[in-house]
Tab-separated table of C-alpha atoms in Angstrom:
chain	number	residue	atom	x	y	z
Q	12	GLN	CA	-12.171	8.068	-14.238
Q	13	VAL	CA	-11.508	5.531	-11.531
Q	14	GLN	CA	-10.521	7.306	-8.351
Q	15	LEU	CA	-10.564	7.269	-4.575
Q	16	VAL	CA	-10.927	10.598	-2.797
Q	17	GLN	CA	-10.145	10.813	0.903
Q	18	SER	CA	-11.194	13.242	3.589
Q	19	GLY	CA	-8.938	16.071	4.706
Q	20	ALA	CA	-6.114	16.338	7.203
Q	21	GLU	CA	-6.842	15.954	10.908
Q	22	LEU	CA	-5.132	17.129	14.094
Q	23	LYS	CA	-5.905	14.960	17.089
Q	24	LYS	CA	-4.902	14.802	20.730
Q	25	PRO	CA	-3.481	11.616	22.265
Q	26	GLY	CA	-6.268	9.276	23.363
Q	27	ALA	CA	-8.731	10.634	20.808
Q	28	SER	CA	-10.171	8.795	17.800
Q	29	MET	CA	-9.892	9.574	14.098
Q	30	ASN	CA	-12.171	8.705	11.209
Q	31	VAL	CA	-11.016	8.849	7.596
Q	32	SER	CA	-13.348	8.447	4.627
Q	33	CYS	CA	-12.560	7.158	1.132
Q	34	LYS	CA	-15.090	7.841	-1.639
Q	35	ALA	CA	-14.900	5.670	-4.731
Q	36	SER	CA	-15.998	6.656	-8.194
Q	37	GLY	CA	-15.652	5.422	-11.757
Q	38	TYR	CA	-16.106	1.709	-10.986
Q	39	THR	CA	-18.428	-0.732	-9.216
Q	40	PHE	CA	-17.686	-0.123	-5.549
Q	41	SER	CA	-18.851	-3.590	-4.483
Q	42	GLY	CA	-16.491	-5.309	-6.899
Q	43	HIS	CA	-13.141	-4.553	-5.285
Q	44	TYR	CA	-11.810	-4.880	-1.742
Q	45	ILE	CA	-10.595	-1.658	-0.131
Q	46	HIS	CA	-7.345	-1.751	1.851
Q	47	TRP	CA	-5.925	0.801	4.251
Q	48	VAL	CA	-2.176	1.515	4.418
Q	49	ARG	CA	-0.296	4.115	6.416
Q	50	GLN	CA	3.127	5.738	6.206
Q	51	ALA	CA	4.626	7.393	9.272
Q	52	PRO	CA	7.312	10.057	8.779
Q	53	GLY	CA	10.569	8.444	7.717
Q	54	ARG	CA	9.038	4.964	7.763
Q	55	GLY	CA	7.911	2.457	5.162
Q	56	LEU	CA	4.386	1.578	4.123
Q	57	GLU	CA	2.375	-0.381	6.698
Q	58	TRP	CA	-0.722	-2.419	5.842
Q	59	MET	CA	-3.648	-2.019	8.232
Q	60	GLY	CA	-6.349	-4.272	6.811
Q	61	TRP	CA	-9.119	-4.605	4.250
Q	62	ILE	CA	-12.866	-4.436	3.898
Q	63	ASN	CA	-14.978	-6.223	1.319
Q	64	PRO	CA	-17.560	-3.602	0.330
Q	65	LYS	CA	-19.895	-6.286	-1.023
Q	66	ASN	CA	-20.651	-7.837	2.374
Q	67	GLY	CA	-18.787	-5.697	4.912
Q	68	ALA	CA	-16.348	-8.476	5.874
Q	69	THR	CA	-13.097	-7.183	7.320
Q	70	ASN	CA	-9.597	-8.451	8.010
Q	71	TYR	CA	-7.250	-6.437	10.190
Q	72	ALA	CA	-3.480	-6.684	10.479
Q	73	GLN	CA	-2.409	-8.209	13.776
Q	74	THR	CA	-0.877	-4.907	14.870
Q	75	PHE	CA	-4.185	-3.090	14.541
Q	76	GLN	CA	-6.683	-5.624	15.855
Q	77	GLY	CA	-8.782	-4.147	18.627
Q	78	TRP	CA	-8.313	-0.485	17.834
Q	79	VAL	CA	-9.104	-0.139	14.118
Q	80	THR	CA	-12.572	-0.489	12.616
Q	81	MET	CA	-13.317	-0.472	8.893
Q	82	THR	CA	-16.845	0.082	7.584
Q	83	ARG	CA	-18.546	1.078	4.370
Q	84	ASP	CA	-21.681	2.841	3.153
Q	85	MET	CA	-22.850	1.290	-0.096
Q	86	SER	CA	-25.288	4.142	-0.791
Q	87	MET	CA	-22.362	6.603	-0.724
Q	88	ASN	CA	-19.733	4.334	-2.372
Q	89	THR	CA	-17.573	5.224	0.608
Q	90	ALA	CA	-15.287	3.278	2.925
Q	91	TYR	CA	-14.386	4.482	6.396
Q	92	MET	CA	-11.640	3.707	8.870
Q	93	GLU	CA	-11.775	4.586	12.548
Q	94	VAL	CA	-8.675	4.405	14.738
Q	95	THR	CA	-9.156	4.766	18.478
Q	96	ARG	CA	-6.835	5.514	21.399
Q	97	LEU	CA	-4.468	7.524	19.237
Q	98	LYS	CA	-0.822	7.910	20.239
Q	99	SER	CA	1.834	10.271	18.919
Q	100	ASP	CA	3.386	7.492	16.854
Q	101	ASP	CA	0.103	7.130	14.974
Q	102	THR	CA	1.050	10.381	13.219
Q	103	ALA	CA	1.119	9.310	9.586
Q	104	VAL	CA	-0.377	9.672	6.147
Q	105	TYR	CA	-3.240	7.200	5.828
Q	106	PHE	CA	-4.133	5.820	2.399
Q	107	CYS	CA	-7.046	3.808	1.116
Q	108	ALA	CA	-6.298	1.629	-1.885
Q	109	ARG	CA	-8.371	-0.477	-4.248
Q	110	ASP	CA	-7.502	-4.146	-4.605
Q	111	LEU	CA	-6.582	-5.215	-8.121
Q	112	GLY	CA	-8.785	-8.315	-7.914
Q	113	ASP	CA	-12.227	-8.075	-9.504
Q	114	GLY	CA	-14.550	-9.786	-7.044
Q	115	TYR	CA	-11.801	-11.363	-4.976
Q	116	ASN	CA	-8.856	-10.307	-2.815
Q	117	TYR	CA	-5.595	-10.301	-4.761
Q	118	ASP	CA	-3.519	-8.248	-2.294
Q	119	ALA	CA	-2.158	-5.833	-4.896
Q	120	PHE	CA	-3.295	-2.219	-4.897
Q	121	ASP	CA	-3.937	-0.535	-8.232
Q	122	ILE	CA	-5.780	2.670	-7.318
Q	123	TRP	CA	-4.852	4.788	-4.299
Q	124	GLY	CA	-6.488	7.687	-2.527
Q	125	GLN	CA	-4.502	10.890	-2.244
Q	126	GLY	CA	-3.722	10.249	1.415
Q	127	THR	CA	-4.911	11.862	4.652
Q	128	LEU	CA	-2.372	13.337	7.047
Q	129	VAL	CA	-3.287	12.670	10.654
Q	130	THR	CA	-1.183	14.428	13.258
Q	131	VAL	CA	-1.431	13.303	16.875
Q	132	SER	CA	-0.098	15.919	19.251
Q	133	ALA	CA	-0.938	17.345	22.644
E	8	GLN	CA	11.791	-3.534	11.264
E	9	SER	CA	10.136	-4.555	7.988
E	10	VAL	CA	9.412	-8.188	7.207
E	11	LEU	CA	10.764	-7.691	3.681
E	12	THR	CA	14.274	-6.245	3.444
E	13	GLN	CA	15.268	-3.666	0.845
E	14	PRO	CA	18.451	-1.600	0.519
E	15	PRO	CA	17.842	1.924	1.868
E	16	SER	CA	19.171	3.548	-1.278
E	17	VAL	CA	20.446	2.908	-4.795
E	18	SER	CA	21.678	5.289	-7.450
E	19	GLY	CA	22.509	5.359	-11.123
E	20	ALA	CA	23.252	7.713	-13.972
E	21	PRO	CA	20.727	8.539	-16.671
E	22	GLY	CA	20.488	5.711	-19.194
E	23	GLN	CA	21.871	3.092	-16.829
E	24	THR	CA	20.062	0.100	-15.348
E	25	VAL	CA	19.560	-0.264	-11.606
E	26	THR	CA	18.215	-3.198	-9.653
E	27	ILE	CA	16.430	-3.073	-6.316
E	28	SER	CA	16.300	-6.228	-4.229
E	29	CYS	CA	13.594	-7.413	-1.850
E	30	THR	CA	14.529	-10.243	0.485
E	31	GLY	CA	11.950	-12.225	2.407
E	32	SER	CA	11.705	-15.688	3.916
E	33	SER	CA	10.021	-19.064	3.634
E	34	ALA	CA	6.965	-17.513	5.272
E	35	ASN	CA	6.318	-15.023	2.491
E	36	ILE	CA	8.151	-14.767	-0.849
E	37	GLY	CA	9.715	-18.201	-0.399
E	38	ALA	CA	6.297	-19.702	0.280
E	39	GLY	CA	5.208	-18.745	-3.221
E	40	TYR	CA	3.273	-15.577	-2.487
E	41	ASP	CA	3.365	-12.973	-5.239
E	42	VAL	CA	5.487	-9.840	-5.031
E	43	ASN	CA	4.223	-6.426	-6.081
E	44	TRP	CA	6.202	-3.219	-6.510
E	45	TYR	CA	5.195	0.405	-6.011
E	46	GLN	CA	6.745	3.749	-6.899
E	47	HIS	CA	6.056	6.719	-4.646
E	48	LEU	CA	7.327	9.955	-3.197
E	49	PRO	CA	7.219	10.279	0.606
E	50	GLY	CA	3.676	11.006	1.758
E	51	THR	CA	2.194	10.724	-1.709
E	52	ALA	CA	0.021	7.992	-3.166
E	53	PRO	CA	2.028	4.997	-4.399
E	54	LYS	CA	1.700	3.804	-7.990
E	55	LEU	CA	1.519	0.098	-8.807
E	56	LEU	CA	4.479	-0.751	-11.054
E	57	ILE	CA	4.605	-4.549	-11.033
E	58	TYR	CA	2.087	-7.121	-9.825
E	59	GLY	CA	2.250	-10.891	-9.663
E	60	ASN	CA	6.073	-10.816	-9.638
E	61	PHE	CA	6.559	-9.628	-13.246
E	62	ASN	CA	3.320	-8.200	-14.693
E	63	ARG	CA	3.041	-4.516	-15.628
E	64	PRO	CA	-0.259	-2.643	-15.367
E	65	SER	CA	-1.224	-0.806	-18.538
E	66	GLY	CA	0.657	2.462	-18.853
E	67	VAL	CA	3.794	1.312	-17.035
E	68	PRO	CA	6.774	1.433	-19.424
E	69	ASP	CA	8.587	-1.803	-20.211
E	70	ARG	CA	11.739	-0.201	-18.760
E	71	PHE	CA	10.385	-1.546	-15.456
E	72	SER	CA	10.639	-5.296	-14.951
E	73	GLY	CA	10.213	-7.652	-12.019
E	74	SER	CA	11.593	-11.061	-11.187
E	75	LYS	CA	11.494	-13.531	-8.330
E	76	SER	CA	13.743	-16.365	-7.225
E	77	GLY	CA	13.461	-18.358	-4.033
E	78	SER	CA	12.827	-16.003	-1.130
E	79	SER	CA	13.850	-12.857	-3.000
E	80	ALA	CA	12.516	-10.599	-5.698
E	81	SER	CA	14.021	-7.795	-7.769
E	82	LEU	CA	12.859	-4.721	-9.615
E	83	ALA	CA	14.996	-3.594	-12.549
E	84	ILE	CA	14.735	-0.147	-14.053
E	85	ALA	CA	16.431	0.244	-17.424
E	86	GLY	CA	17.259	3.467	-19.244
E	87	LEU	CA	17.141	5.542	-16.064
E	88	GLN	CA	15.411	8.898	-16.388
E	89	ALA	CA	15.421	11.859	-14.030
E	90	ASP	CA	11.764	11.397	-13.154
E	91	ASP	CA	12.441	7.833	-11.997
E	92	GLU	CA	13.852	9.417	-8.841
E	93	ALA	CA	11.455	8.209	-6.139
E	94	ASP	CA	10.992	5.597	-3.439
E	95	TYR	CA	10.288	2.005	-4.449
E	96	SER	CA	8.607	-0.511	-2.149
E	97	CYS	CA	8.024	-4.226	-2.501
E	98	GLN	CA	4.981	-5.966	-1.046
E	99	SER	CA	3.879	-9.551	-0.520
E	100	TYR	CA	1.848	-11.678	1.863
E	101	ASP	CA	3.165	-13.478	4.930
E	102	GLY	CA	1.467	-16.782	5.663
E	103	THR	CA	2.776	-16.997	9.217
E	104	LEU	CA	1.616	-13.498	10.169
E	105	SER	CA	-1.481	-13.753	7.933
E	106	ASP	CA	-0.748	-10.161	6.967
E	107	VAL	CA	0.164	-8.207	3.865
E	108	VAL	CA	3.779	-7.070	4.333
E	109	PHE	CA	5.889	-4.326	2.769
E	110	GLY	CA	9.588	-3.721	2.442
E	111	GLY	CA	11.038	-0.647	4.095
E	112	GLY	CA	11.426	1.132	0.774
E	113	THR	CA	14.439	2.041	-1.368
E	114	LYS	CA	15.238	5.591	-2.392
E	115	LEU	CA	16.440	5.801	-5.984
E	116	THR	CA	18.680	8.733	-6.833
E	117	VAL	CA	19.368	9.542	-10.484
E	118	LEU	CA	22.834	11.089	-10.558
């Protein structure tokens, strides 16, 4: 079946970097944009950006420009997100999500990864 | 502070209909960008309920319906069931920010 499976929980110290992976299966990986969304404790969902697996093009939310990098490995059908210079308020569950559009960016998310809890604490 | 505004909570008895509002501005919903709705429990993967303002993905019951008017959108849930108890979030695109934006989420309690 169509699914996204993310890497496991991480505990990081302030100032460190984190890297979350998102492995796709059950569909053509190059055919759908992958978005990243996070949810901090007690907060709403927050969009971080997208990557087009077909050509590697990215688009980051203004809030995250300069400290988030999204990449993909076509041979592994896997998307990655690196966040640098972590702060305590980056503690959140990070989700990857597949865009509904087939070959284009529709900005609706029909398949989600299970989420990766990242805790930033000294 | 979310760009899209939702009530923090709504409630209803089993069998009733509840409506959740999502208020934006001329930069997002009012500019004609589509609204999507998600159902989720805190920290768990959201589920797409409504896309393109009123379309349901396959498998979503027709008890869930979406509408849009001006700079606002609404999600209606008819025939409330106990397992409808969850958080509901709206999402659109903001042309001024050039970002995808979410509402802050609404917690639905089934009494």
